[in-house]
mmCIF file with all atom_site columns, C-alpha atoms and ligand atoms in Angstrom:
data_model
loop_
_atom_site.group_PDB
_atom_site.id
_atom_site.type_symbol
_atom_site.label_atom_id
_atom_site.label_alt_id
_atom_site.label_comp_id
_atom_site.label_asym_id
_atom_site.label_entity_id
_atom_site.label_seq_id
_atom_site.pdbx_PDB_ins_code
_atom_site.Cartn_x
_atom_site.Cartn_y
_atom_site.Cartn_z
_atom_site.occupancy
_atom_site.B_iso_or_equiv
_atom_site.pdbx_formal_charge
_atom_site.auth_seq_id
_atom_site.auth_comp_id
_atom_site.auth_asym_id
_atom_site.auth_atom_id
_atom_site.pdbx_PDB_model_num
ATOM   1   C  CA  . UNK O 1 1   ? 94.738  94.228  98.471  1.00 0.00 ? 16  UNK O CA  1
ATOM   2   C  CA  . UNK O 1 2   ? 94.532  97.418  96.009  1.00 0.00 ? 17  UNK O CA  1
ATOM   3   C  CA  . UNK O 1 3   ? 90.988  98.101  95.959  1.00 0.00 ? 18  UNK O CA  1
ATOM   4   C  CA  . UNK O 1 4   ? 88.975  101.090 93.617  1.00 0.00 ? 19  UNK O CA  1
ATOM   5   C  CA  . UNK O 1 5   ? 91.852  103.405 92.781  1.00 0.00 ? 20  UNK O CA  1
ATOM   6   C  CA  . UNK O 1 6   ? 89.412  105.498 90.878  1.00 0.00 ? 21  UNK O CA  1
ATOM   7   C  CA  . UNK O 1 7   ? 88.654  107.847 94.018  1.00 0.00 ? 22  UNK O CA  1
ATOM   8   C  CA  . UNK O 1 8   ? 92.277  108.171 94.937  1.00 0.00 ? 23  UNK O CA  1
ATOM   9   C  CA  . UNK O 1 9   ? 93.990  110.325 93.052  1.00 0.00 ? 24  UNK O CA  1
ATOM   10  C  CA  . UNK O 1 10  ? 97.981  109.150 92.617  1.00 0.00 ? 25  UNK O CA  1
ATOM   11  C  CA  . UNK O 1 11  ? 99.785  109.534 95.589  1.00 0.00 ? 26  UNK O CA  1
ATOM   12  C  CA  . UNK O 1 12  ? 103.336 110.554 95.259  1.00 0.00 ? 27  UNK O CA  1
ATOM   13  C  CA  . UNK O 1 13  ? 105.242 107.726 97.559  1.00 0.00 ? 28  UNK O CA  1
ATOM   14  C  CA  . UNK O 1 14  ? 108.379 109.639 98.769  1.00 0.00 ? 29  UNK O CA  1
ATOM   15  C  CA  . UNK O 1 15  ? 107.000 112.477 100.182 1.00 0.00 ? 30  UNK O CA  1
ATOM   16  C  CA  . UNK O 1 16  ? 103.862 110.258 101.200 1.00 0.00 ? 31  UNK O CA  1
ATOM   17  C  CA  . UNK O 1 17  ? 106.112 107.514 102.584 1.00 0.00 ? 32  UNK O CA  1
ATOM   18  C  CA  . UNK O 1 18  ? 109.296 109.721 103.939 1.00 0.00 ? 33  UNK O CA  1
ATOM   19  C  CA  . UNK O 1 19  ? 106.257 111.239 105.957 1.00 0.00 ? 34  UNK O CA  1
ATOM   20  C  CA  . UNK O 1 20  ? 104.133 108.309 107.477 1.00 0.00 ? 35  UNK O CA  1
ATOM   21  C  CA  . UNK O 1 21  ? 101.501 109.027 105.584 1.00 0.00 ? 36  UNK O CA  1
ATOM   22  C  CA  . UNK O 1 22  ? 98.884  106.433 103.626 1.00 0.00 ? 37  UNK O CA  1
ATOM   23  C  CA  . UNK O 1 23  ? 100.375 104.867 100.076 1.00 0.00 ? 38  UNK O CA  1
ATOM   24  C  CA  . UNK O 1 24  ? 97.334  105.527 98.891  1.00 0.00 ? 39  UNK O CA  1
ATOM   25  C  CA  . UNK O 1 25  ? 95.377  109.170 99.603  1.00 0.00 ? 40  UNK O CA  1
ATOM   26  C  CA  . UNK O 1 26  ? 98.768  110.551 101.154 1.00 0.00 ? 41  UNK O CA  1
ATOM   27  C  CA  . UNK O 1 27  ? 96.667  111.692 104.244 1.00 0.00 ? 42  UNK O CA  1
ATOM   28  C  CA  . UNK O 1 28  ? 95.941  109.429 107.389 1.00 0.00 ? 43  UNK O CA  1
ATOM   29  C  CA  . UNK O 1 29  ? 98.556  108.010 109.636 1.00 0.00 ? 44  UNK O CA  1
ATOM   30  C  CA  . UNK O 1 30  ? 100.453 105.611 108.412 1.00 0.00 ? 45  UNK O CA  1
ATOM   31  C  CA  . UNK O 1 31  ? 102.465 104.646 111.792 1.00 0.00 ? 46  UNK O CA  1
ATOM   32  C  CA  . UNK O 1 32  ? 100.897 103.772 115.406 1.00 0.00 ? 47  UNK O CA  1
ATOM   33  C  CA  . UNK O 1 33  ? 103.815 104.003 117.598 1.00 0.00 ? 48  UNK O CA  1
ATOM   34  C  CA  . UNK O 1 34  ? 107.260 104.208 116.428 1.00 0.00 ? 49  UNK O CA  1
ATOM   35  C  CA  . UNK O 1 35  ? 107.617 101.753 113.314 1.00 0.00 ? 50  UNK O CA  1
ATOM   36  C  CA  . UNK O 1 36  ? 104.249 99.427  114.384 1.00 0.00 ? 51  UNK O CA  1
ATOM   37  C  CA  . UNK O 1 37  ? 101.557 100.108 111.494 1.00 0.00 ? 52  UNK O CA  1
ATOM   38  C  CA  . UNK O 1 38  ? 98.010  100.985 112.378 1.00 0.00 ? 53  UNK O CA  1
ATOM   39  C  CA  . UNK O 1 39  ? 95.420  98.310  111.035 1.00 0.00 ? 54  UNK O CA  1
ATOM   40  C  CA  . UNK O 1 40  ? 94.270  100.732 108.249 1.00 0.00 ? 55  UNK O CA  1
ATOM   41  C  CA  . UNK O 1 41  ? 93.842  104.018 107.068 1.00 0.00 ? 56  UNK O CA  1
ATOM   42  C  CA  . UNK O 1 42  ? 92.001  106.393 108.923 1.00 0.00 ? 57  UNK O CA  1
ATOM   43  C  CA  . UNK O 1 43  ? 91.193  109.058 106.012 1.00 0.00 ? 58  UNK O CA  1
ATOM   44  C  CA  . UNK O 1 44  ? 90.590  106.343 103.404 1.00 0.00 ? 59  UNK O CA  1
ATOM   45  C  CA  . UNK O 1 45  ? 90.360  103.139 105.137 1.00 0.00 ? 60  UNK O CA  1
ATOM   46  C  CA  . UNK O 1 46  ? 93.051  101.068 102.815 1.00 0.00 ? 61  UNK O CA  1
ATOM   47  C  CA  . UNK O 1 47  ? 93.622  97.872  104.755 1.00 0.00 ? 62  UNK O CA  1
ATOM   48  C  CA  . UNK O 1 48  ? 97.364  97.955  105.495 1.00 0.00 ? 63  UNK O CA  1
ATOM   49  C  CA  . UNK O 1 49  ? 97.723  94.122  105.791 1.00 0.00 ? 64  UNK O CA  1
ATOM   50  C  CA  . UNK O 1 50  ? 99.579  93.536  102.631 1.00 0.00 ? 65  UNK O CA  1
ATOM   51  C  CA  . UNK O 1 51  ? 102.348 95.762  104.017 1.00 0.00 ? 66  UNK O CA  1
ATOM   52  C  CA  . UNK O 1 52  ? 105.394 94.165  104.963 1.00 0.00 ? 67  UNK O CA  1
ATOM   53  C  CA  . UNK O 1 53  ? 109.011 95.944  104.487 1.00 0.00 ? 68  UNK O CA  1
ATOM   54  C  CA  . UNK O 1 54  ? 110.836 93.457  106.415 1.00 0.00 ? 69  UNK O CA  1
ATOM   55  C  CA  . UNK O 1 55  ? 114.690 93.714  106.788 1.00 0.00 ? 70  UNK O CA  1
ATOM   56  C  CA  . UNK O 1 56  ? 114.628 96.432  103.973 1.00 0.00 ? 71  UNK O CA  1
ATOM   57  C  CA  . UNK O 1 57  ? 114.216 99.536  105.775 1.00 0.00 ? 72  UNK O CA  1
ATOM   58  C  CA  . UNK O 1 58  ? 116.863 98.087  108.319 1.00 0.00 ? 73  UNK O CA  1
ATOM   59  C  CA  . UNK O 1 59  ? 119.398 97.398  105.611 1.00 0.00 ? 74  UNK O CA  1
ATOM   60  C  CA  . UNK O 1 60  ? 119.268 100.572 104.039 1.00 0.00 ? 75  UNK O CA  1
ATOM   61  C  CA  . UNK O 1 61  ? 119.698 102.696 107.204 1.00 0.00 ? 76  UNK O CA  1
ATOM   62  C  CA  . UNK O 1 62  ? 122.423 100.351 108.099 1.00 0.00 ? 77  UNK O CA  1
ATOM   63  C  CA  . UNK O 1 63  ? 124.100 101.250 104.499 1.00 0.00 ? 78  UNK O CA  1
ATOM   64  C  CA  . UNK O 1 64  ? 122.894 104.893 104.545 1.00 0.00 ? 79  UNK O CA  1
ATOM   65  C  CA  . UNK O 1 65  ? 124.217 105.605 108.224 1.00 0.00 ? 80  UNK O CA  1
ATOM   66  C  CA  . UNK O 1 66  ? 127.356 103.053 108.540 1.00 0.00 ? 81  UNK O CA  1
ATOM   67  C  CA  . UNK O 1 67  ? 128.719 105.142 105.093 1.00 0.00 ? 82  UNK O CA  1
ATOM   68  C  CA  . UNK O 1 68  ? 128.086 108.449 106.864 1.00 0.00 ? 83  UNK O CA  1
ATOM   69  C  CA  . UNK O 1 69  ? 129.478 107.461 110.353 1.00 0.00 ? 84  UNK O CA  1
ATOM   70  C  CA  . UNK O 1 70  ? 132.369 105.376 109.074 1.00 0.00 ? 85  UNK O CA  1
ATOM   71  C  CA  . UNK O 1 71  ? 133.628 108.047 106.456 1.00 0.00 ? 86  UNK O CA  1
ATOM   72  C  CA  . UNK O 1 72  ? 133.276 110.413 109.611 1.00 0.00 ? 87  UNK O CA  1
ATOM   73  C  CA  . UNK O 1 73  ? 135.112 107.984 111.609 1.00 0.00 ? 88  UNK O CA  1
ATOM   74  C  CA  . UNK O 1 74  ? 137.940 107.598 109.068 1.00 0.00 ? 89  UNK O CA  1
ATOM   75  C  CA  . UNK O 1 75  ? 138.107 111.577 108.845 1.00 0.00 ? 90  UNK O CA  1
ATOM   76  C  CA  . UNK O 1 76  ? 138.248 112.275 112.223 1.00 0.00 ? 91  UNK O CA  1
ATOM   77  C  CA  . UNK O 1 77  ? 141.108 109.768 112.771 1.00 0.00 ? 92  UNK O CA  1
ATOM   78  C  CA  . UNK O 1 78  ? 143.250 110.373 109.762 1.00 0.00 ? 93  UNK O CA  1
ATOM   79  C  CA  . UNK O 1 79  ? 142.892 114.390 110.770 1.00 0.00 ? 94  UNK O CA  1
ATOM   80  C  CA  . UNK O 1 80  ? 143.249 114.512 114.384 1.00 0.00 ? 95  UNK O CA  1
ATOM   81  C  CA  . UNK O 1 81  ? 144.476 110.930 115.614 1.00 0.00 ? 96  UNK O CA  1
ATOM   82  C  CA  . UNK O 1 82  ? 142.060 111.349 119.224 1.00 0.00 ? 97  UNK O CA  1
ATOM   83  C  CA  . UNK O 1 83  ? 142.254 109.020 121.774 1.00 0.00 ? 98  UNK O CA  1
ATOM   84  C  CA  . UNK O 1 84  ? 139.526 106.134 121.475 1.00 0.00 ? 99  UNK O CA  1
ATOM   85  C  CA  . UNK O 1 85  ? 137.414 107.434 124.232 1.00 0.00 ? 100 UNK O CA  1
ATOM   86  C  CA  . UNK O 1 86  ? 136.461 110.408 122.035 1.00 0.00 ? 101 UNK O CA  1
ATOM   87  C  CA  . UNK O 1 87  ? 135.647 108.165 119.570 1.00 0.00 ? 102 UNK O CA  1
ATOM   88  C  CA  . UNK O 1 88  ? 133.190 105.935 121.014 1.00 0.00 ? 103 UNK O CA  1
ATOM   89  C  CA  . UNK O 1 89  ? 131.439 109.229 122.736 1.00 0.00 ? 104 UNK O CA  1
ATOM   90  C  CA  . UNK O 1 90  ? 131.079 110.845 119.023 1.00 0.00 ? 105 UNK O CA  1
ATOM   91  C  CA  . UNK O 1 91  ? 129.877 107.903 117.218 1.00 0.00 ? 106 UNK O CA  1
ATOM   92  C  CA  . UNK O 1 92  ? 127.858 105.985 119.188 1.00 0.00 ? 107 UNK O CA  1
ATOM   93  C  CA  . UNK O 1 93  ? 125.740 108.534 119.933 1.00 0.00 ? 108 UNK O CA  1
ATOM   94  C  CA  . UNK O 1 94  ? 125.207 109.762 116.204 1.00 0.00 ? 109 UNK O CA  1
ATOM   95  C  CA  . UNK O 1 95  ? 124.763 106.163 115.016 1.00 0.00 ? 110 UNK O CA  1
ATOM   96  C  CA  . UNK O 1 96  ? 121.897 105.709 117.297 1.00 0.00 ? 111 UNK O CA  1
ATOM   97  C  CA  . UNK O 1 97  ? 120.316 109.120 116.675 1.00 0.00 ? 112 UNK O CA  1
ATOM   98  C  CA  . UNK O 1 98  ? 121.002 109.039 112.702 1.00 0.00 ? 113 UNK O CA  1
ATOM   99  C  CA  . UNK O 1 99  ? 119.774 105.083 112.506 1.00 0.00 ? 114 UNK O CA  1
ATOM   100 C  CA  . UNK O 1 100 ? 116.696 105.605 114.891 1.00 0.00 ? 115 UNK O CA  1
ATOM   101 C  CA  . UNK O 1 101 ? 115.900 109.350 112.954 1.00 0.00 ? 116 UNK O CA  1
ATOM   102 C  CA  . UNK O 1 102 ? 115.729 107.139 109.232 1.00 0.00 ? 117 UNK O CA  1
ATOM   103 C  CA  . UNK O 1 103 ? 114.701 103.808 110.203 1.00 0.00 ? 118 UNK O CA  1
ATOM   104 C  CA  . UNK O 1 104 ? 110.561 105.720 110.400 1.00 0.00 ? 119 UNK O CA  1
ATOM   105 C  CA  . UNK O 1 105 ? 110.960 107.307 107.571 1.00 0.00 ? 120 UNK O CA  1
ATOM   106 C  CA  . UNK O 1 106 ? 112.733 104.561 105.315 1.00 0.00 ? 121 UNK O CA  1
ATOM   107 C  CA  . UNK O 1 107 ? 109.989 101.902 106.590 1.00 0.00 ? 122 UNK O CA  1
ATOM   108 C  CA  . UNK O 1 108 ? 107.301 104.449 105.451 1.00 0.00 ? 123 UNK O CA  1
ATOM   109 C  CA  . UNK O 1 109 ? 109.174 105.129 101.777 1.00 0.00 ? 124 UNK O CA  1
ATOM   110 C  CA  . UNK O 1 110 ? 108.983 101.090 101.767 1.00 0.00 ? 125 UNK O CA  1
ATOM   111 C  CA  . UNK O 1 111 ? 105.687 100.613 102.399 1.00 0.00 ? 126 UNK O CA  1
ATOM   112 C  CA  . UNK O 1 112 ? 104.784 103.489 100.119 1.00 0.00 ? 127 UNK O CA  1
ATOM   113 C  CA  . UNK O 1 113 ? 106.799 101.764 97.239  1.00 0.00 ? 128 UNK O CA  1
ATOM   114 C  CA  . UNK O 1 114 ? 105.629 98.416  97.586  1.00 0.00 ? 129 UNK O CA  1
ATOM   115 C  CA  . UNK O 1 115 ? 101.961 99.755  97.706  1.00 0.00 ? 130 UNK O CA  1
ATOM   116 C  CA  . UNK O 1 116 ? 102.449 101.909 94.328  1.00 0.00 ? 131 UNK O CA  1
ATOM   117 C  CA  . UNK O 1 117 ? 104.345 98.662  92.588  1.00 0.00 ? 132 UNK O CA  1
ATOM   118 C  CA  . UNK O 1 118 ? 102.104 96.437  94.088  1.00 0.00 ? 133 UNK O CA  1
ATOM   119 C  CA  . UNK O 1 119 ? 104.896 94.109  95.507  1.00 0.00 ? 134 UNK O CA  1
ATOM   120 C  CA  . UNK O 1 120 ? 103.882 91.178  96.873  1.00 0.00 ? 135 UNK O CA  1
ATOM   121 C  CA  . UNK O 1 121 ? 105.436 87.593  97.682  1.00 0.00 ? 136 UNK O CA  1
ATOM   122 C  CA  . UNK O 1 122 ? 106.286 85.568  94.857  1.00 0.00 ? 137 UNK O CA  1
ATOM   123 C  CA  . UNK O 1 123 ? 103.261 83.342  93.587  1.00 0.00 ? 138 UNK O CA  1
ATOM   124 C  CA  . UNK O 1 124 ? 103.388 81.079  90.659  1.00 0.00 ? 139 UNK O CA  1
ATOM   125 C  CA  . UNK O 1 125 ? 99.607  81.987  89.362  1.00 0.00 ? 140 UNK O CA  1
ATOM   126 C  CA  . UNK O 1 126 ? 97.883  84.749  89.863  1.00 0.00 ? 141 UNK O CA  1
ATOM   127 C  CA  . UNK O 1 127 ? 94.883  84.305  92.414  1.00 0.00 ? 142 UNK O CA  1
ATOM   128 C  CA  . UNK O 1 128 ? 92.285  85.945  89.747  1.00 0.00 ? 143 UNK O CA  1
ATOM   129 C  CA  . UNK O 1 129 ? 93.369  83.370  86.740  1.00 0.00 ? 144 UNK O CA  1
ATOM   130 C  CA  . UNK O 1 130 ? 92.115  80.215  87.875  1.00 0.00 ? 145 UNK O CA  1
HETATM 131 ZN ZN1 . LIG G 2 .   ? 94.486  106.512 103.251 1.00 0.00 ? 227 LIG G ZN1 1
#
């Protein structure tokens, strides 16, 4: 999974993740598409099958955005008191622009982090001790 670090110099993972960038020499494309990952590296060649961020970019926009939107929501109708309709076109809109502007970046800060920590699923030995 990690191969030789010793050519890589470390790689901070916010700014290497927030951007789509590789975990490991913070240069090739991380992303092919939207949120699909390319096979691997194309500066360094790092493999990126052992990334997998599952629901946890999802849950964090969902936190990140619902506490913007809803303390906007609550705001707006405590102030003003509009009718629904203005509502649903403010917020829908901004939900699916603010969700669909962090879910890239959050997947890439994932990937990024789990690379650095070396996060893996659970195993009860480690493949190199028996
Ligand atoms: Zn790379």
């Amino acid at each position: 999974m990690h191969d030789d670090k010793a050519h890589y110099a470390p790689v901070n993972p916010v700014p290497a993740g927030l951007s789509g960038r590789c975990p490991r020499c913070g240069e090739g494309k991380l992303f092919d598409g939207f949120l699909a990952l390319k096979p691997s590296c194309t500066n360094c060649g790092l493999n990126y099958d052992f990334a997998d961020s599952g629901d946890g970019p999802a849950v964090f926009v969902i936190m990140i955005v619902g506490f913007i939107i809803v303390g906007l929501v609550l705001f707006v109708e405590l102030s003003f008191q509009p009718p629904i309709w203005v509502h649903l076109i403010l917020w829908l809109p901004l939900t699916v622009v603010l969700a669909g502007g962090t879910l890239r970046p959050l997947k890439g800060l994932m990937i990024a982090l789990q690379y650095r920590h070396q996060a893996a699923e659970g195993r009860l030995d480690k493949p190199d001790e028996t």
